[in-house]
CSV table of C-alpha atoms and ligand atoms in Angstrom, one decimal:
chain,number,residue,atom,x,y,z
A,17,MET,CA,15.4,4.1,31.2
A,18,PRO,CA,12.7,2.5,31.8
A,19,ALA,CA,11.3,-0.5,30.3
A,20,VAL,CA,8.0,0.1,27.9
A,21,THR,CA,5.6,-3.5,28.6
A,22,VAL,CA,3.3,-4.4,26.1
A,23,CYS,CA,0.3,-6.8,27.4
A,24,GLY,CA,-1.0,-9.6,24.9
A,25,GLY,CA,0.6,-11.7,22.2
A,26,GLY,CA,-1.9,-10.8,19.3
A,27,ASN,CA,-1.8,-9.0,16.2
A,28,ALA,CA,-1.8,-5.5,17.7
A,29,ALA,CA,1.2,-6.8,20.0
A,30,HIS,CA,3.3,-8.4,17.4
A,31,VAL,CA,3.1,-4.4,15.7
A,32,LEU,CA,3.9,-2.7,18.6
A,33,ILE,CA,7.0,-5.2,20.1
A,34,PRO,CA,9.1,-4.5,16.5
A,35,LEU,CA,8.0,-0.9,16.5
A,36,ILE,CA,8.5,0.4,19.4
A,37,ALA,CA,12.2,-1.3,19.8
A,38,SER,CA,13.5,-0.3,17.2
A,39,ALA,CA,12.4,3.3,18.6
A,40,GLY,CA,15.4,2.5,21.3
A,41,ARG,CA,13.2,1.3,23.9
A,42,GLU,CA,13.1,-1.7,26.0
A,43,VAL,CA,11.0,-3.6,25.5
A,44,ARG,CA,9.4,-6.6,27.6
A,45,VAL,CA,6.3,-8.2,26.5
A,46,TYR,CA,3.1,-9.6,29.3
A,47,ALA,CA,2.0,-12.8,27.5
A,48,PRO,CA,-0.2,-15.1,30.2
A,49,LEU,CA,-2.5,-16.4,27.4
A,50,ALA,CA,-2.1,-20.2,26.5
A,51,GLY,CA,1.2,-20.8,25.8
A,52,GLU,CA,1.7,-17.4,24.5
A,53,ALA,CA,4.7,-16.4,25.7
A,54,GLU,CA,6.4,-19.7,25.1
A,55,ARG,CA,5.1,-19.3,21.4
A,56,LEU,CA,6.4,-16.1,21.2
A,57,ARG,CA,9.7,-16.7,22.4
A,58,GLN,CA,9.7,-19.9,19.4
A,59,GLY,CA,9.1,-17.4,17.5
A,60,ILE,CA,11.5,-14.8,18.1
A,61,LEU,CA,14.3,-17.9,18.1
A,62,GLN,CA,13.6,-18.7,14.0
A,63,GLN,CA,14.6,-15.4,13.1
A,64,GLY,CA,16.4,-13.9,15.8
A,65,GLU,CA,13.6,-10.5,15.6
A,66,MET,CA,10.3,-10.0,15.0
A,67,ARG,CA,9.0,-7.8,11.7
A,68,VAL,CA,6.4,-5.4,10.4
A,69,THR,CA,6.0,-5.7,6.9
A,70,TYR,CA,4.1,-2.6,5.1
A,71,ALA,CA,2.0,-2.9,2.3
A,72,ASP,CA,4.9,-0.7,0.7
A,73,GLY,CA,7.6,-2.9,1.1
A,74,ARG,CA,9.0,-1.6,4.4
A,75,ILE,CA,10.2,-3.7,6.8
A,76,VAL,CA,10.6,-2.5,10.7
A,77,ALA,CA,12.5,-5.2,12.8
A,78,GLY,CA,13.2,-5.6,16.8
A,79,ARG,CA,12.7,-8.2,19.8
A,80,PRO,CA,12.0,-7.7,23.1
A,81,GLN,CA,14.1,-8.4,25.7
A,82,THR,CA,11.9,-10.1,28.5
A,83,ILE,CA,8.7,-12.4,27.9
A,84,SER,CA,6.5,-13.6,31.0
A,85,ALA,CA,3.4,-15.1,31.1
A,86,ASP,CA,3.7,-13.8,34.7
A,87,ALA,CA,3.2,-9.9,35.6
A,88,ALA,CA,5.6,-10.1,38.0
A,89,GLU,CA,8.9,-10.6,35.9
A,90,VAL,CA,8.0,-7.7,33.5
A,91,ILE,CA,5.5,-5.0,34.7
A,92,PRO,CA,8.7,-3.9,38.0
A,93,GLY,CA,10.4,-1.0,36.2
A,94,SER,CA,7.5,-0.3,33.3
A,95,ASP,CA,6.8,3.0,32.7
A,96,LEU,CA,5.0,2.8,30.2
A,97,VAL,CA,2.1,-0.1,30.3
A,98,LEU,CA,0.8,-0.8,26.7
A,99,LEU,CA,-2.4,-3.0,26.6
A,100,ALA,CA,-2.6,-4.7,23.5
A,101,LEU,CA,-5.9,-6.5,23.6
A,102,PRO,CA,-9.6,-6.9,23.0
A,103,ALA,CA,-11.5,-5.0,25.6
A,104,PHE,CA,-13.1,-8.3,27.3
A,105,ALA,CA,-9.1,-8.8,28.1
A,106,HIS,CA,-8.7,-5.3,29.6
A,107,GLY,CA,-10.3,-6.0,33.5
A,108,PRO,CA,-8.3,-9.5,33.7
A,109,THR,CA,-4.9,-7.9,32.7
A,110,LEU,CA,-5.4,-4.8,34.9
A,111,GLU,CA,-5.9,-7.1,38.0
A,112,ALA,CA,-3.2,-8.9,36.9
A,113,ILE,CA,-0.7,-6.0,36.5
A,114,ALA,CA,-1.9,-3.4,38.8
A,115,PRO,CA,0.2,-5.0,41.7
A,116,TYR,CA,3.2,-4.5,40.2
A,117,LEU,CA,2.7,-1.1,38.9
A,118,ASP,CA,5.6,1.3,39.8
A,119,ALA,CA,4.4,4.6,41.3
A,120,GLY,CA,3.8,7.0,38.0
A,121,ALA,CA,4.0,4.3,35.9
A,122,THR,CA,1.1,4.9,32.8
A,123,VAL,CA,-0.8,2.9,31.1
A,124,GLY,CA,-2.1,2.5,27.3
A,125,VAL,CA,-4.9,0.8,25.8
A,126,LEU,CA,-5.1,0.8,22.0
A,127,PRO,CA,-7.9,0.9,21.7
A,128,ALA,CA,-9.6,2.5,24.6
A,129,ARG,CA,-12.9,1.1,23.0
A,130,GLY,CA,-16.1,2.8,25.7
A,131,GLY,CA,-16.2,3.3,29.1
A,132,PHE,CA,-12.2,2.2,30.0
A,133,ASP,CA,-12.1,5.0,31.9
A,134,TYR,CA,-14.8,3.4,34.6
A,135,GLN,CA,-12.8,0.6,34.4
A,136,ALA,CA,-9.6,1.5,34.9
A,137,THR,CA,-10.5,4.0,37.2
A,138,ALA,CA,-12.3,1.2,39.5
A,139,LEU,CA,-9.5,-1.0,39.2
A,140,LEU,CA,-6.6,0.7,39.9
A,141,HIS,CA,-7.9,2.6,43.2
A,142,ARG,CA,-9.0,-1.1,44.6
A,143,ALA,CA,-5.8,-1.9,44.2
A,144,GLY,CA,-4.0,1.3,46.0
A,145,ARG,CA,-2.3,2.4,42.2
A,146,THR,CA,-3.3,6.5,41.1
A,147,PRO,CA,-4.8,6.1,38.1
A,148,ARG,CA,-2.4,7.1,35.4
A,149,PHE,CA,-3.8,5.8,31.9
A,150,PHE,CA,-4.1,6.9,28.4
A,151,GLY,CA,-6.2,5.5,25.3
A,152,LEU,CA,-6.5,5.1,21.5
A,153,GLN,CA,-10.0,6.2,19.6
A,154,THR,CA,-9.0,3.1,17.0
A,155,LEU,CA,-5.7,0.8,16.4
A,156,PRO,CA,-3.5,2.5,13.9
A,157,TRP,CA,-3.4,-0.2,11.9
A,158,ALA,CA,-5.4,-2.8,10.3
A,159,CYS,CA,-2.8,-5.5,11.0
A,160,ARG,CA,-2.3,-9.5,11.0
A,161,ILE,CA,-0.2,-12.1,11.7
A,162,THR,CA,1.9,-13.6,9.3
A,163,ARG,CA,3.6,-16.0,11.6
A,164,TYR,CA,3.9,-15.7,14.9
A,165,GLY,CA,6.6,-14.6,16.6
A,166,GLU,CA,8.3,-13.9,13.5
A,167,GLU,CA,6.0,-11.6,11.3
A,168,VAL,CA,3.3,-9.3,10.8
A,169,ALA,CA,1.8,-7.3,8.0
A,170,VAL,CA,0.2,-4.0,8.1
A,171,LEU,CA,-2.7,-3.6,5.5
A,172,GLY,CA,-3.6,-0.1,5.8
A,173,THR,CA,-2.3,3.1,8.6
A,174,LYS,CA,-5.3,5.4,9.7
A,175,ALA,CA,-4.5,8.7,8.6
A,176,VAL,CA,-4.2,9.9,11.9
A,177,ALA,CA,-5.4,8.4,15.9
A,178,ASP,CA,-7.0,10.2,18.7
A,179,LEU,CA,-6.1,9.9,22.3
A,180,ALA,CA,-7.5,10.7,25.8
A,181,SER,CA,-6.0,10.4,28.7
A,182,TYR,CA,-6.4,10.6,32.8
A,183,PRO,CA,-4.7,13.2,34.1
A,184,ALA,CA,-6.7,14.6,30.9
A,185,ALA,CA,-3.8,17.5,31.1
A,186,GLU,CA,-1.0,14.9,30.0
A,187,ALA,CA,-3.3,14.5,26.8
A,188,ALA,CA,-0.8,16.5,24.6
A,189,GLU,CA,2.6,15.0,26.1
A,190,MET,CA,1.1,11.1,25.9
A,191,ALA,CA,0.1,12.0,22.4
A,192,GLY,CA,3.6,13.5,21.8
A,193,LEU,CA,5.5,10.1,23.4
A,194,LEU,CA,3.3,7.7,22.0
A,195,SER,CA,3.5,9.1,18.4
A,196,SER,CA,7.5,9.0,18.2
A,197,LEU,CA,7.3,5.8,19.7
A,198,LEU,CA,4.7,4.4,16.9
A,199,ASN,CA,5.1,6.7,14.5
A,200,VAL,CA,2.3,7.5,13.4
A,201,PRO,CA,0.0,10.8,14.0
A,202,ILE,CA,-1.9,10.4,17.4
A,203,GLN,CA,-4.3,13.5,18.3
A,204,PRO,CA,-4.6,14.7,22.1
A,205,VAL,CA,-8.6,14.8,23.0
A,206,SER,CA,-10.0,16.8,25.9
A,207,SER,CA,-12.2,13.2,27.3
A,208,PHE,CA,-12.4,9.7,27.5
A,209,LEU,CA,-16.1,10.7,27.2
A,210,ALA,CA,-15.7,12.1,23.8
A,211,LEU,CA,-13.4,9.2,23.2
A,212,THR,CA,-16.1,6.7,24.3
A,213,LEU,CA,-18.6,8.1,22.1
A,214,ALA,CA,-16.4,8.8,19.0
A,215,ASN,CA,-15.5,5.0,19.1
A,216,THR,CA,-16.2,4.4,15.5
A,217,GLY,CA,-16.0,0.2,16.1
A,218,GLN,CA,-19.1,0.1,17.9
A,219,ILE,CA,-21.1,1.6,14.8
A,220,ILE,CA,-19.0,0.3,12.1
A,221,HIS,CA,-18.7,-3.9,13.6
A,222,PRO,CA,-22.1,-4.2,14.5
A,223,GLY,CA,-23.7,-2.3,11.9
A,224,ILE,CA,-22.4,-4.3,9.0
A,225,MET,CA,-23.1,-7.3,10.9
A,226,TYR,CA,-26.5,-6.0,11.4
A,227,GLY,CA,-27.0,-4.8,7.8
A,228,LEU,CA,-25.8,-7.8,6.4
A,229,CYS,CA,-27.1,-10.4,8.8
A,230,TYR,CA,-31.0,-9.3,9.8
A,231,GLY,CA,-33.0,-11.4,8.1
A,232,ARG,CA,-30.1,-13.9,6.9
A,233,GLU,CA,-29.2,-15.3,10.0
A,234,GLU,CA,-29.5,-18.8,9.2
A,235,ALA,CA,-27.6,-18.1,5.6
A,236,VAL,CA,-25.8,-20.9,4.8
A,237,TYR,CA,-22.1,-20.4,2.9
A,238,ALA,CA,-19.6,-22.2,0.5
A,239,ARG,CA,-16.7,-20.9,1.2
A,240,GLU,CA,-16.3,-18.7,-1.7
A,241,ASP,CA,-19.8,-17.4,-1.2
A,242,VAL,CA,-19.0,-15.6,2.3
A,243,PRO,CA,-20.2,-12.5,2.3
A,244,LEU,CA,-17.3,-9.6,2.0
A,245,PHE,CA,-18.1,-7.6,4.8
A,246,TYR,CA,-16.6,-3.7,4.4
A,247,GLN,CA,-17.1,-3.9,0.4
A,248,GLY,CA,-20.7,-5.4,1.3
A,249,VAL,CA,-21.7,-2.5,2.3
A,250,ASP,CA,-24.7,-1.7,0.7
A,251,ASP,CA,-27.7,1.2,1.0
A,252,PHE,CA,-29.6,-0.7,3.4
A,253,THR,CA,-26.6,-1.4,5.8
A,254,ALA,CA,-25.4,1.8,4.8
A,255,GLY,CA,-28.5,3.8,6.6
A,256,LYS,CA,-28.3,1.7,9.4
A,257,LEU,CA,-25.0,2.9,10.0
A,258,GLN,CA,-25.9,6.8,9.0
A,259,ALA,CA,-28.4,6.4,11.9
A,260,MET,CA,-26.3,5.1,14.2
A,261,SER,CA,-23.9,7.9,13.5
A,262,ASP,CA,-27.1,10.4,14.4
A,263,ASP,CA,-27.6,8.9,17.1
A,264,ILE,CA,-24.4,9.6,18.7
A,265,GLN,CA,-24.3,12.9,16.8
A,266,ALA,CA,-27.7,14.1,19.1
A,267,LEU,CA,-26.4,12.6,22.5
A,268,ALA,CA,-22.9,14.3,21.7
A,269,ALA,CA,-24.8,17.9,20.7
A,270,ALA,CA,-27.0,16.9,24.6
A,271,LEU,CA,-24.0,16.1,26.6
A,272,ALA,CA,-22.4,19.9,25.1
A,273,ALA,CA,-25.3,21.4,26.8
A,274,ALA,CA,-25.4,19.7,29.9
A,275,LEU,CA,-21.6,19.8,30.7
A,276,PRO,CA,-19.6,22.5,30.7
A,277,ASP,CA,-16.4,20.2,29.5
A,278,PHE,CA,-17.5,18.3,26.8
A,279,ASN,CA,-16.2,19.2,23.7
A,280,ALA,CA,-18.7,17.7,21.2
A,281,SER,CA,-17.1,18.4,18.0
A,282,GLU,CA,-13.9,15.6,19.2
A,283,VAL,CA,-17.1,12.6,18.6
A,284,LEU,CA,-16.9,12.9,14.4
A,285,PRO,CA,-19.8,12.0,12.3
A,286,LEU,CA,-19.1,8.5,11.0
A,287,TYR,CA,-18.8,9.4,7.2
A,288,ASP,CA,-16.6,12.6,8.6
A,289,TRP,CA,-14.3,10.0,10.3
A,290,VAL,CA,-14.1,7.4,7.8
A,291,CYS,CA,-12.5,9.8,5.2
A,292,ARG,CA,-10.0,11.3,8.0
A,293,ALA,CA,-9.0,8.2,8.9
A,294,TYR,CA,-8.6,6.5,5.7
A,295,ALA,CA,-7.3,9.5,3.7
A,296,GLY,CA,-5.5,8.2,0.3
A,297,ASP,CA,-7.1,5.0,0.8
A,298,ILE,CA,-10.5,5.4,-0.8
A,299,ALA,CA,-11.4,5.7,-4.3
A,300,ASP,CA,-15.0,6.8,-3.8
A,301,ASP,CA,-16.1,9.4,-1.3
A,302,SER,CA,-18.9,10.3,-2.8
A,303,ASN,CA,-21.1,8.5,0.2
A,304,LEU,CA,-20.9,6.5,3.3
A,305,ALA,CA,-21.6,3.4,1.3
A,306,SER,CA,-18.7,3.9,-1.5
A,307,ALA,CA,-15.9,5.0,1.4
A,308,PHE,CA,-16.4,1.4,2.5
A,309,THR,CA,-16.7,-0.8,-0.5
A,310,THR,CA,-13.9,1.5,-2.4
A,311,ASN,CA,-11.1,1.5,0.6
A,312,ARG,CA,-8.5,-0.2,-0.6
A,313,ALA,CA,-7.2,-0.7,4.0
A,314,TYR,CA,-10.8,-2.7,4.1
A,315,ALA,CA,-10.5,-5.0,0.6
A,316,GLY,CA,-11.0,-8.6,0.5
A,317,LEU,CA,-12.1,-9.1,4.8
A,318,ARG,CA,-15.2,-11.2,4.7
A,319,VAL,CA,-18.3,-11.5,7.5
A,320,PRO,CA,-16.5,-13.7,10.3
A,321,THR,CA,-17.7,-17.5,9.9
A,322,ARG,CA,-17.7,-20.7,11.3
A,323,LEU,CA,-17.4,-24.3,9.7
A,324,THR,CA,-20.6,-26.6,10.3
A,325,THR,CA,-19.8,-30.5,10.6
A,326,ASP,CA,-20.8,-30.9,7.0
A,327,GLY,CA,-18.5,-28.8,5.5
A,328,HIS,CA,-20.5,-25.2,5.0
A,329,TYR,CA,-20.1,-21.6,6.3
A,330,VAL,CA,-22.3,-20.1,8.7
A,331,VAL,CA,-22.1,-16.6,10.2
A,332,ASP,CA,-20.2,-16.5,13.6
A,333,PHE,CA,-22.0,-14.4,15.9
A,334,SER,CA,-19.9,-15.2,18.5
A,335,ALA,CA,-17.1,-13.2,17.2
A,336,ARG,CA,-16.1,-9.9,18.4
A,337,TYR,CA,-18.0,-7.5,15.6
A,338,LEU,CA,-20.5,-8.1,17.9
A,339,ALA,CA,-19.2,-9.1,21.3
A,340,GLU,CA,-16.4,-7.2,21.7
A,341,ASP,CA,-18.7,-4.3,20.5
A,342,VAL,CA,-21.4,-4.3,21.5
A,343,PRO,CA,-21.1,-5.0,25.5
A,344,TYR,CA,-18.1,-2.1,25.7
A,345,GLY,CA,-19.1,-0.5,23.4
A,346,LEU,CA,-22.8,0.3,22.1
A,347,VAL,CA,-23.9,-0.4,25.8
A,348,VAL,CA,-21.8,1.8,27.0
A,349,VAL,CA,-23.4,4.6,24.4
A,350,HIS,CA,-26.9,3.8,25.1
A,351,GLY,CA,-26.5,4.2,29.4
A,352,ILE,CA,-24.3,7.5,28.6
A,353,ALA,CA,-27.8,8.5,26.7
A,354,ARG,CA,-30.0,7.1,29.3
A,355,LEU,CA,-28.2,9.8,32.2
A,356,ALA,CA,-28.9,12.3,29.7
A,357,GLY,CA,-31.8,11.3,28.5
A,358,VAL,CA,-31.8,10.8,24.8
A,359,ARG,CA,-33.7,8.2,23.2
A,360,THR,CA,-30.9,6.0,21.0
A,361,PRO,CA,-33.0,4.1,18.2
A,362,ALA,CA,-30.7,3.1,16.5
A,363,LEU,CA,-28.3,1.8,18.5
A,364,ASP,CA,-31.1,0.2,20.6
A,365,SER,CA,-32.4,-1.7,17.7
A,366,VAL,CA,-28.6,-3.3,16.6
A,367,ILE,CA,-28.2,-3.9,20.7
A,368,SER,CA,-31.5,-5.6,21.2
A,369,TRP,CA,-31.0,-8.2,17.6
A,370,ALA,CA,-27.3,-8.6,18.8
A,371,GLU,CA,-28.5,-9.7,21.9
A,372,GLU,CA,-30.7,-12.4,19.9
A,373,ARG,CA,-27.5,-13.2,19.0
A,374,LEU,CA,-25.2,-13.3,21.6
A,375,GLY,CA,-27.6,-15.3,24.1
A,376,ARG,CA,-27.3,-12.4,26.4
A,377,ARG,CA,-29.5,-9.5,27.6
A,378,PHE,CA,-27.5,-5.7,28.1
A,379,LEU,CA,-30.5,-3.7,28.0
A,380,PRO,CA,-31.4,-1.9,30.1
A,381,ALA,CA,-27.5,-0.3,30.7
A,382,GLY,CA,-26.6,-1.0,34.3
A,383,SER,CA,-28.8,-4.7,34.6
A,384,SER,CA,-26.2,-7.1,33.7
A,385,THR,CA,-22.7,-7.8,34.5
A,386,GLY,CA,-19.9,-7.5,31.5
A,387,THR,CA,-20.5,-4.2,29.7
A,388,ARG,CA,-19.1,-1.5,31.1
A,389,ALA,CA,-21.8,0.6,30.9
A,390,PRO,CA,-21.8,3.5,33.7
A,391,GLN,CA,-24.8,2.0,35.5
A,392,CYS,CA,-22.6,-0.7,36.1
A,393,PHE,CA,-20.4,1.7,38.4
A,394,ASP,CA,-22.6,3.3,40.4
A,395,VAL,CA,-23.2,6.2,38.2
A,396,TRP,CA,-26.5,7.2,37.8
A,397,GLU,CA,-26.6,10.9,37.1
A,398,LEU,CA,-25.5,12.7,34.7
A,399,ALA,CA,-23.3,15.1,36.3
A,400,GLN,CA,-21.0,12.6,37.6
A,401,LEU,CA,-19.9,12.4,34.0
A,402,ALA,CA,-17.5,15.7,33.8
A,403,GLY,CA,-16.5,16.1,30.5
A,404,SER,CA,-12.4,15.9,31.7
A,405,GLN,CA,-12.3,14.3,34.7
A,406,PRO,CA,-13.1,10.1,35.2
A,407,ILE,CA,-15.7,9.3,37.5
A,408,GLN,CA,-15.4,9.8,40.8
A,409,LEU,CA,-16.0,6.1,42.5
B,511,NAD,P1,-6.0,-10.8,18.4
B,511,NAD,O1,-7.1,-11.4,18.7
B,511,NAD,O2,-5.0,-10.8,17.9
B,511,NAD,O3,-5.1,-10.3,19.8
B,511,NAD,C1,-5.5,-11.0,21.1
B,511,NAD,C2,-4.9,-11.3,21.8
B,511,NAD,O4,-5.1,-10.3,23.0
B,511,NAD,C3,-4.6,-12.7,22.3
B,511,NAD,O5,-3.4,-13.4,21.6
B,511,NAD,C4,-3.9,-12.5,23.9
B,511,NAD,O6,-2.8,-11.8,23.9
B,511,NAD,C5,-4.8,-11.2,24.5
B,511,NAD,N1,-6.2,-12.2,25.3
B,511,NAD,C6,-7.3,-12.5,24.6
B,511,NAD,N2,-7.7,-12.5,25.8
B,511,NAD,C7,-7.6,-12.5,27.2
B,511,NAD,C8,-6.9,-12.8,28.7
B,511,NAD,N3,-8.5,-12.9,29.2
B,511,NAD,N4,-6.3,-12.5,28.8
B,511,NAD,C9,-5.2,-11.8,28.6
B,511,NAD,N5,-4.9,-11.5,27.2
B,511,NAD,C10,-5.5,-11.9,26.2
B,511,NAD,O7,-6.5,-8.9,18.6
B,511,NAD,P2,-6.0,-7.4,17.6
B,511,NAD,O8,-5.8,-8.0,16.4
B,511,NAD,O9,-4.4,-7.8,18.4
B,511,NAD,O10,-6.8,-6.4,18.5
B,511,NAD,C11,-6.6,-5.6,19.7
B,511,NAD,C12,-7.5,-4.7,19.2
B,511,NAD,O11,-7.3,-3.9,18.7
B,511,NAD,C13,-9.3,-5.2,19.5
B,511,NAD,O12,-9.6,-4.3,20.2
B,511,NAD,C14,-9.5,-5.6,18.2
B,511,NAD,O13,-10.5,-5.3,18.1
B,511,NAD,C15,-8.7,-3.7,17.9
B,511,NAD,N6,-8.2,-3.6,16.3
B,511,NAD,C16,-7.9,-4.6,15.5
B,511,NAD,C17,-7.2,-4.5,13.9
B,511,NAD,C18,-6.8,-5.2,13.7
B,511,NAD,O14,-6.5,-4.8,12.4
B,511,NAD,N7,-5.6,-6.1,14.3
B,511,NAD,C19,-7.7,-3.0,13.4
B,511,NAD,C20,-8.7,-2.0,14.8
B,511,NAD,C21,-9.1,-2.6,15.6
């Protein structure tokens, strides 16, 4: 039977490897970054396997057959290649694996974030490969490595995760395959365009950063005073999150009117998504703020910080909550909205604020590289974004 190769050596990869091995498939790992392949090998040697521990005490164990920092050693002979990576690593990883992909191999990305279909289509075509890929709207778990190469803790599992594919007609088959490998419910949706708009991480992460830090960017904290992230959602933050979600809903409605294949009902408002994904984890779902502050899957996580030389903590604006979710999320949506002639004032205010924090320029979409706005892939007409097809490049 062909192998499944997991690309990456982070939290998500630590969950995927034992789960897929325990489902009876040969698992390989492609981990090219800074000695991770060797660290994984050393970790596995400690107990002979990798373990996923769940909050209810369950443990799933398994080990990969092969670990390599060289794509040529693991990608050939893999029918499924899974990218368990932050979005800024998708491009370099696709470039590294594309020359070795078998004909008919499928690339899966968990989570896809925004505009993955544009980037994958461009890079796979350039390498002479026929694009065949799927993406998840979210990672099915909140997870953190507890011992590298040995153990990862799953803090929470989402009730369901959506999947889009190319070709679009294969979404149900791919959702079924992934669901059986990972033992989590995966639901097919009709297009990557819907998945890009439905990426709630792009609202939640930059929106909460904005809500908690706007006007307090220079604040200095003692370790124990660093604000809680999700549990810190107050009325101001919830208002911003709501306005961002409303912008995306307005865009989805405009796309549904303009593109016959686009299904706006697959783009859930933020409140509906949180209640659906975390069904059972939320003590008080009476409003958007309480759906975050009483969500046990989010409990205890704090604003990302860095330690200053004098022993205090300041907010780390270079962390993924802005560095991933703005260029690979909000800017993609802003770019699509420009094509549709729809204004996105709440999203734009957060993007502009993030530009200052990151020292980068993103607006107008397509004016800078390093984002996945459609304009970066030479898409300037809404008609190029047919609902169920990736753009033709
Ligand atoms: P992580 O930080 O644990 O993993 C990062 C890994 O990516 C690194 O260990 C490395 O193996 C790889 N990587 C990074 N840069 C690379 C590069 N340039 N080339 C090749 N490989 C590179 O991340 P994670 O927690 O596993 O998250 C993966 C994705 O899932 C991210 O998009 C994250 O936002 C998302 N996500 C994670 C969680 C969670 O609880 N961990 C929850 C929801 C969503």
